[in-house]
PDB file of C-alpha atoms in Angstrom:
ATOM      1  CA  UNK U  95       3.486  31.650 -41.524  1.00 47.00           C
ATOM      2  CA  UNK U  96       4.696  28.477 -42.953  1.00 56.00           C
ATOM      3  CA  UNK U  97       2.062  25.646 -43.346  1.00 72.00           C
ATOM      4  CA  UNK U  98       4.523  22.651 -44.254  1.00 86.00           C
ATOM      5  CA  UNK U  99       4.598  19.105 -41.980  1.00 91.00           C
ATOM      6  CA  UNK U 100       8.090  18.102 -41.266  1.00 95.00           C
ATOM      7  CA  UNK U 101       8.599  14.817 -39.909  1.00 97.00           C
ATOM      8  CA  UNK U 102      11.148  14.203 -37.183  1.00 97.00           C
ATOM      9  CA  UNK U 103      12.723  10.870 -36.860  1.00 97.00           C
ATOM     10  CA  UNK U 104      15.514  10.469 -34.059  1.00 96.00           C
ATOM     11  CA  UNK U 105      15.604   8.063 -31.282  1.00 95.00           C
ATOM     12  CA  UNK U 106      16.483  10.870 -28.613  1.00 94.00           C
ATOM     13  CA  UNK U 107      13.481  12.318 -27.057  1.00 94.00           C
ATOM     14  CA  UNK U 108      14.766  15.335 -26.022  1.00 94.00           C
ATOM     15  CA  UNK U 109      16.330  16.337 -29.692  1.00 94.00           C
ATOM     16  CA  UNK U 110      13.161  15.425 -30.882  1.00 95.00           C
ATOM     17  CA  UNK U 111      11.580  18.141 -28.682  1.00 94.00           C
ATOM     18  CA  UNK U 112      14.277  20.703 -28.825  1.00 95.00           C
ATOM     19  CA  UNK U 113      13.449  20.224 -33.051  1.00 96.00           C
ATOM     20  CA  UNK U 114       9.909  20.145 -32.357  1.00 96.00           C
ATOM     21  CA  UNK U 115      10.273  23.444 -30.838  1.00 96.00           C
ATOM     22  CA  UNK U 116      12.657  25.227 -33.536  1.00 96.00           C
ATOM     23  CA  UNK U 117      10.094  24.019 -36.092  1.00 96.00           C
ATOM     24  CA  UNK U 118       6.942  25.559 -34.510  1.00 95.00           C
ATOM     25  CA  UNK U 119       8.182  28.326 -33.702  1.00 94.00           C
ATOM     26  CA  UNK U 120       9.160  29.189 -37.189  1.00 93.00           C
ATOM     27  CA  UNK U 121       5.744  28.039 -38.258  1.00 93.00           C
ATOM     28  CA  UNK U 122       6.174  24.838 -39.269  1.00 93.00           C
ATOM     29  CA  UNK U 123       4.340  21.946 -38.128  1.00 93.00           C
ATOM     30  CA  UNK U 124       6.256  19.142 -36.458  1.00 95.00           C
ATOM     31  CA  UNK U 125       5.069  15.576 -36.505  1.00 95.00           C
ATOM     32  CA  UNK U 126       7.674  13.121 -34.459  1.00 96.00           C
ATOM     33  CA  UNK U 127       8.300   9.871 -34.314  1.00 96.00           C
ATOM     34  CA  UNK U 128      10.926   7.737 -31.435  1.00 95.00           C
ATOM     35  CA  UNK U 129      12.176   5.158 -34.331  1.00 95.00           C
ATOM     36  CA  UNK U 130      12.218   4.220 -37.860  1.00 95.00           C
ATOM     37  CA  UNK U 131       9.079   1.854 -37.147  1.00 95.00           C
ATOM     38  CA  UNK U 132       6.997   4.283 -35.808  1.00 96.00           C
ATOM     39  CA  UNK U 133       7.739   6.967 -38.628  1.00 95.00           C
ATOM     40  CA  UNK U 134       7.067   4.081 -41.299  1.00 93.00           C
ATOM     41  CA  UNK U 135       3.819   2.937 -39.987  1.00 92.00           C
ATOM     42  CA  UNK U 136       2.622   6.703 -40.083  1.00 91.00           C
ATOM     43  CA  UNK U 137       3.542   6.968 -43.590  1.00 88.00           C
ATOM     44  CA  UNK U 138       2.218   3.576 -44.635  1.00 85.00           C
ATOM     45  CA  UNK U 139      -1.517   4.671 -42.954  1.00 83.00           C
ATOM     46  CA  UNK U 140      -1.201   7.566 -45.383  1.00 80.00           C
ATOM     47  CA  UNK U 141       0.526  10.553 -43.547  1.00 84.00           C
ATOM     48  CA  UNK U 142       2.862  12.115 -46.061  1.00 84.00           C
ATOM     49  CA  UNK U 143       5.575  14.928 -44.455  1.00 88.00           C
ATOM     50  CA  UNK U 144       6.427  17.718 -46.760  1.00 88.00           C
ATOM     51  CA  UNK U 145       9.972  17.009 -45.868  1.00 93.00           C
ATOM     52  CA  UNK U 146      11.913  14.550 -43.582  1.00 96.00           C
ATOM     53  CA  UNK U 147      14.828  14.750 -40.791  1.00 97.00           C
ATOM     54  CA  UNK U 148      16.212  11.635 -40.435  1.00 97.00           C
ATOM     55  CA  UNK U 149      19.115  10.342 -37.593  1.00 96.00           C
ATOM     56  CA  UNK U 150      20.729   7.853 -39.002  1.00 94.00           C
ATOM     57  CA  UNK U 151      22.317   6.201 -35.742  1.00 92.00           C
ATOM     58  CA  UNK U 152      19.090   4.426 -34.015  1.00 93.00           C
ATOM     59  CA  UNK U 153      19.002   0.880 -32.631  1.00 89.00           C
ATOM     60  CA  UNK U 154      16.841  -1.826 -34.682  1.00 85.00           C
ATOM     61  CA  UNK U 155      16.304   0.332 -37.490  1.00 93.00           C
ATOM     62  CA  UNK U 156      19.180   2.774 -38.663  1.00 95.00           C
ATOM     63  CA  UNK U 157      19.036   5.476 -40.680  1.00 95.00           C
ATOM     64  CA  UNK U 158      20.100   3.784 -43.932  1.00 95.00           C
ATOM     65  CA  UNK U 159      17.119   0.849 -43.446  1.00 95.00           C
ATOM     66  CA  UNK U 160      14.780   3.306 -42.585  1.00 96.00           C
ATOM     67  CA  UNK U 161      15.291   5.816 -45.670  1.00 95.00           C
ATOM     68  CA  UNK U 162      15.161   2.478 -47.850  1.00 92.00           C
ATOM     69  CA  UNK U 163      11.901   1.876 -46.546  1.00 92.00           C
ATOM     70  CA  UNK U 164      10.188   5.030 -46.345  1.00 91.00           C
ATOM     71  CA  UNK U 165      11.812   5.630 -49.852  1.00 87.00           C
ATOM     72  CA  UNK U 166       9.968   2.527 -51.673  1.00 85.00           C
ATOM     73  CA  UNK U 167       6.504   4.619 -50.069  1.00 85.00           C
ATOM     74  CA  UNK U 168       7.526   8.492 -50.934  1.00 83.00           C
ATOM     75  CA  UNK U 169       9.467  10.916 -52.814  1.00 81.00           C
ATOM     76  CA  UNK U 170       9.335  13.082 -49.970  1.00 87.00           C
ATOM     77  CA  UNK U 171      12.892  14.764 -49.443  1.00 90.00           C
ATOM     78  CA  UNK U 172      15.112  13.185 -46.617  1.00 94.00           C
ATOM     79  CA  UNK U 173      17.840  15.244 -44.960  1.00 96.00           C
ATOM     80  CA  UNK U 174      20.038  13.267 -42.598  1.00 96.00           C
ATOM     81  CA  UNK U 175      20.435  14.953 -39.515  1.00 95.00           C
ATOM     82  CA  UNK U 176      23.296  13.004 -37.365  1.00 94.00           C
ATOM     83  CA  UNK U 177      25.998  13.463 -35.065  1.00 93.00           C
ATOM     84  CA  UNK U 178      28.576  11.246 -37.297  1.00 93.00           C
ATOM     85  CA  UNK U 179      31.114  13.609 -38.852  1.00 92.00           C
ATOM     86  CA  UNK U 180      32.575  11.389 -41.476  1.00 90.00           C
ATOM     87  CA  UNK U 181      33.031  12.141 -45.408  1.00 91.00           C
ATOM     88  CA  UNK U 182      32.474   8.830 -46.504  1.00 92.00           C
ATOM     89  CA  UNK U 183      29.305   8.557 -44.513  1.00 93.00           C
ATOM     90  CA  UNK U 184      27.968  11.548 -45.575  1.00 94.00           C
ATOM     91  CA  UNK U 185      28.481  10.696 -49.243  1.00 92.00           C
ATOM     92  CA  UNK U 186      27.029   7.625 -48.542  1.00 92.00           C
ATOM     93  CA  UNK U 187      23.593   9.774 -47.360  1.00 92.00           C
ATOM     94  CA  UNK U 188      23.795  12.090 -50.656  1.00 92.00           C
ATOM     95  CA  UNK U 189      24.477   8.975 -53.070  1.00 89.00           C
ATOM     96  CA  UNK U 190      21.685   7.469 -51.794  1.00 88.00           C
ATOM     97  CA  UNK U 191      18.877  10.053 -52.286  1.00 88.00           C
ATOM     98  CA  UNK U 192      18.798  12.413 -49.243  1.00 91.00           C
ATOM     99  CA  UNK U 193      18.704  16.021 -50.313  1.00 89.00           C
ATOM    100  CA  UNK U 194      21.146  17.042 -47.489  1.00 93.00           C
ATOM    101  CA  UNK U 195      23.325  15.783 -44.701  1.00 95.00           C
ATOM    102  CA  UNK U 196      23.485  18.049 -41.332  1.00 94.00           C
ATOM    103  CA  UNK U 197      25.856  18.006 -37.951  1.00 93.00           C
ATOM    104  CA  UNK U 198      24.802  17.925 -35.013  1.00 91.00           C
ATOM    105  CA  UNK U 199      25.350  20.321 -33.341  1.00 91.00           C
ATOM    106  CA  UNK U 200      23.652  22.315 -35.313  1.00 93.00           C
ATOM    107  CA  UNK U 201      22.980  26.115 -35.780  1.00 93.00           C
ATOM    108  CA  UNK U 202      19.566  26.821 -35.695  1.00 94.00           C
ATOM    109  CA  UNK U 203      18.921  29.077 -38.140  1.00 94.00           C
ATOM    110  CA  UNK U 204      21.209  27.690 -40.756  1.00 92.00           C
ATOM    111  CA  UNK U 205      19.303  24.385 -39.996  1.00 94.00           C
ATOM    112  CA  UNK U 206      16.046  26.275 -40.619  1.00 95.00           C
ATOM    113  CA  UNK U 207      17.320  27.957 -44.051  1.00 93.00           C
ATOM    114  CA  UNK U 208      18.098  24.805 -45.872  1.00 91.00           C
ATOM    115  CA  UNK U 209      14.408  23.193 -45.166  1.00 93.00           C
ATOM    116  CA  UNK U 210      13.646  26.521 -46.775  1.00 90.00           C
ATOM    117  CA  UNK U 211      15.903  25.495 -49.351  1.00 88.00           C
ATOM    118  CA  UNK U 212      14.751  22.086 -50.043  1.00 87.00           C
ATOM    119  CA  UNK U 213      11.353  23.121 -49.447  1.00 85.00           C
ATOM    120  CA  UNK U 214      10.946  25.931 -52.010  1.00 81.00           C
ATOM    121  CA  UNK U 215      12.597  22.955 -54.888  1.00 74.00           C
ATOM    122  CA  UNK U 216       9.939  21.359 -53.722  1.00 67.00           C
ATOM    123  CA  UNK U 217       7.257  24.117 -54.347  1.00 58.00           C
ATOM    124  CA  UNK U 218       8.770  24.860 -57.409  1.00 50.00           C
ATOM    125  CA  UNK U 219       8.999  21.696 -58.924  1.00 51.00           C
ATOM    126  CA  UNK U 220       5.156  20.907 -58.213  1.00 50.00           C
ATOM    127  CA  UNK U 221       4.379  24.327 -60.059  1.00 46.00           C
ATOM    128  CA  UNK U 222       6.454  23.298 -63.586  1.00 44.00           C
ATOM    129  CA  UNK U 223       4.462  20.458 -63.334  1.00 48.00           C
ATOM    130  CA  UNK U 224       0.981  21.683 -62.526  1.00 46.00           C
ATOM    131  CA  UNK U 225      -1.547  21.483 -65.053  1.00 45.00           C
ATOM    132  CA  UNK U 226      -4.624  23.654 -65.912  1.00 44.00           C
ATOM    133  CA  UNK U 227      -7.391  22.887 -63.122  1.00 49.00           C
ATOM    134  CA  UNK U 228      -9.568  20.169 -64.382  1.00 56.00           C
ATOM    135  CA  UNK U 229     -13.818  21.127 -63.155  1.00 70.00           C
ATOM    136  CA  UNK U 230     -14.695  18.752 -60.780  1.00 79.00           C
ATOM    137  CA  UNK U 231     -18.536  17.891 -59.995  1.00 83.00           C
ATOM    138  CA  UNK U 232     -18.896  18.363 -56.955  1.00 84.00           C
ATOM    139  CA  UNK U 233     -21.592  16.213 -55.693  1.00 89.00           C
ATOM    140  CA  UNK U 234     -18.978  13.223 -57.828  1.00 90.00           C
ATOM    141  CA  UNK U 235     -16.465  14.478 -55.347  1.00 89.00           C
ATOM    142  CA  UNK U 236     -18.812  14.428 -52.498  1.00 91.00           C
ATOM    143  CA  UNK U 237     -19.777  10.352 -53.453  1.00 92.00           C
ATOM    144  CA  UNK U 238     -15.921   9.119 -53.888  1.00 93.00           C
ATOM    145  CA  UNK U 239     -14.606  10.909 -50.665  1.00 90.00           C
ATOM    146  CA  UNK U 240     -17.554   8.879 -49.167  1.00 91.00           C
ATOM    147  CA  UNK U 241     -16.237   5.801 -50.844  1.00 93.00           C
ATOM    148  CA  UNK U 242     -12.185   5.927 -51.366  1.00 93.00           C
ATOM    149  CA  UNK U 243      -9.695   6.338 -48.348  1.00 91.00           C
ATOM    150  CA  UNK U 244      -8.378  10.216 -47.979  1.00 87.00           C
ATOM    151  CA  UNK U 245      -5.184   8.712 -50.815  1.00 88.00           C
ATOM    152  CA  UNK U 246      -7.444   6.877 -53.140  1.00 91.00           C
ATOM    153  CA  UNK U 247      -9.445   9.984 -53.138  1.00 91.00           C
ATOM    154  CA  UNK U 248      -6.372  12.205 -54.094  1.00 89.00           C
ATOM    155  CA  UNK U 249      -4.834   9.738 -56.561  1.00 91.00           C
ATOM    156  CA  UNK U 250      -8.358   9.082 -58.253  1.00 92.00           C
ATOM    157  CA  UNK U 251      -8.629  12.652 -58.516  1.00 89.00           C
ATOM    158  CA  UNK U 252      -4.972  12.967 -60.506  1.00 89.00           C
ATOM    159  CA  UNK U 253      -6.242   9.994 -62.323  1.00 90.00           C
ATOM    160  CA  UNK U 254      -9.770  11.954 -63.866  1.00 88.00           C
ATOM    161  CA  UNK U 255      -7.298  14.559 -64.406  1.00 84.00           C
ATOM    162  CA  UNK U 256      -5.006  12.472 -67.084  1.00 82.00           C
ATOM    163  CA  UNK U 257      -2.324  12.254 -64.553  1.00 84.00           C
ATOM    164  CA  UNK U 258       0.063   9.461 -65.525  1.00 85.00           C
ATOM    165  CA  UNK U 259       1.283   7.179 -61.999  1.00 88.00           C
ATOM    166  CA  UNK U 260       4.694   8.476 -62.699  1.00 85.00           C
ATOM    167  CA  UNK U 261       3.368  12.464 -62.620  1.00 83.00           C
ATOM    168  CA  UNK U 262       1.192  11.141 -60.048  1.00 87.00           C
ATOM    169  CA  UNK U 263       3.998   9.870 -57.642  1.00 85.00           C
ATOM    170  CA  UNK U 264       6.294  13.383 -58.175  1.00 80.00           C
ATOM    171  CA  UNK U 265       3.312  15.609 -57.498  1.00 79.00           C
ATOM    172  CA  UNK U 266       1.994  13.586 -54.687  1.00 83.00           C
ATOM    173  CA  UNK U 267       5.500  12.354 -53.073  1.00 79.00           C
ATOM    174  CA  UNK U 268       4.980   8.927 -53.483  1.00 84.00           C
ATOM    175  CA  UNK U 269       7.049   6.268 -54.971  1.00 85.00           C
ATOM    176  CA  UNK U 270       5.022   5.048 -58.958  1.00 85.00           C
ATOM    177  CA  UNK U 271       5.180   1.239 -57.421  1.00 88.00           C
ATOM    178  CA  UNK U 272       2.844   2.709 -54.587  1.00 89.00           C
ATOM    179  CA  UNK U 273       0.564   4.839 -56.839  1.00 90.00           C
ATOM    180  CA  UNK U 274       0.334   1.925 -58.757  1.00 91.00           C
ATOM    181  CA  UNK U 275      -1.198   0.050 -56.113  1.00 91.00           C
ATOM    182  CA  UNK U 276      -3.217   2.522 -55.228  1.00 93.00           C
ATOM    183  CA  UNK U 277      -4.837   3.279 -58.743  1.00 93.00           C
ATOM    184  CA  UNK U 278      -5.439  -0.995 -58.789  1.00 93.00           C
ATOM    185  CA  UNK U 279      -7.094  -0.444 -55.102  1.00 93.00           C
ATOM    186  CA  UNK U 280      -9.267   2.385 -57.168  1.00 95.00           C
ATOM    187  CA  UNK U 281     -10.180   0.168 -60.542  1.00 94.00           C
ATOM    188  CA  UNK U 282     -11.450  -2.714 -57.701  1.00 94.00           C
ATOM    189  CA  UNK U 283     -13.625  -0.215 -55.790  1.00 94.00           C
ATOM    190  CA  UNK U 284     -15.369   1.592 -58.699  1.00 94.00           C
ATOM    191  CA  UNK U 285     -15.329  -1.944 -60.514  1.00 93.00           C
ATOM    192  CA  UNK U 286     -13.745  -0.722 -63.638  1.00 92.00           C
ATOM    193  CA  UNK U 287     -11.128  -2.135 -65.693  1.00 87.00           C
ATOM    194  CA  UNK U 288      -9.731   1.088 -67.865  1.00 87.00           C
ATOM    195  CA  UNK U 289      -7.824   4.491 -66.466  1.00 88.00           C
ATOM    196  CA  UNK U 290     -10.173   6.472 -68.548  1.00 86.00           C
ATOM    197  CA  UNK U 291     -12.974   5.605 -66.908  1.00 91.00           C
ATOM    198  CA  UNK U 292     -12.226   6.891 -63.774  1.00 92.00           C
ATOM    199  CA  UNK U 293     -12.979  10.571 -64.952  1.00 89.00           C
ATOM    200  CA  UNK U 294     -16.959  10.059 -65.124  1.00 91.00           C
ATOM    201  CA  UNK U 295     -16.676   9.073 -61.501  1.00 93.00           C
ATOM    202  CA  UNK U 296     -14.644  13.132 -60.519  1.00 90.00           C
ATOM    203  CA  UNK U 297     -15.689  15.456 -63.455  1.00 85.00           C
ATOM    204  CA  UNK U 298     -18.490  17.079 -65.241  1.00 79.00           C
TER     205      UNK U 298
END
């Protein structure tokens, strides 16, 4: 069984369900959302998809504004799912960032094989760039989860690590301008004013 969150984002209901559907019942778990808004505000409260299929004609937000914005937030991978057949559109999509560019209609399973696809770069991408497991304290651990919000916690922990914000922001799917803020949001909390300090609040 797969255990990766793909975010749906596609003003028709019913696609969203027939997607929600093929998803599960390959094992993956399907998180949906009616508009561009709605899949933004999940993302900016901290919910971060493992991958993204995004329609690209919606009303009040297209596709195009709503990749931009999600994009300044995450590195997650977006692959434009859309019923507009056109070259120039769909090297428009690629240009701009999105790992792939799908028709509806669509085949299931060849859908379903290139999330694999992107999904497995993915995987493989966060192993070449893993790093020997750092020993946590665990009563530390116990104190900051108390005290940082679920992201804090995860960046601070990257941060004791030796994590740069840029390693931080590929391994974590987040744009550096976010993790950025985030690590500031940290320094405040913990009232300190170097990166190295950080660790004495995680490790051993």
């Amino acid at each position: 069984m797969n255990s990766e969150n793909i975010m749906v984002i596609d003003d028709d209901i019913s696609l969203l369900h027939v997607l929600e559907n093929i998803l599960t019942k390959a094992g993956y778990t399907a998180n949906l959302a009616n508009s561009g808004r709605e899949a933004l505000s999940k993302i900016e409260k901290g919910f971060i998809p493992d991958i993204i299929l995004l329609d690209l004609a919606m009303p009040d937000m297209n596709g195009f504004e709503t990749f931009s914005a999600i994009r300044s937030i995450t590195n997650t991978p977006i692959i434009f799912i859309t019923a507009i057949k056109n070259n120039e559109t769909e090297l428009s999509c690629l240009e701009l960032g999105a790992v792939d560019y799908i028709t509806k209609p669509f085949i299931n399973d060849i859908l379903l094989a290139r999330i694999r696809i992107h999904l497995n770069n993915q995987t493989h991408t966060y192993e070449k760039k893993a790093k020997v497991a750092a020993t946590y304290d665990t009563a530390k651990l116990t104190s900051m989860d108390a005290l940082l919000t679920d992201t804090e916690f995860n960046v601070g922990k990257l941060i004791a690590m030796g994590y740069s914000n840029q390693e931080i922001a590929d391994q974590l799917n987040f744009s550096y301008g976010y993790v950025k803020k985030i690590a500031y949001r940290i320094f405040d909390k913990l009232n300190i004013s170097k990166r190295t300090d950080v660790r004495e609040y995680f490790m051993k």
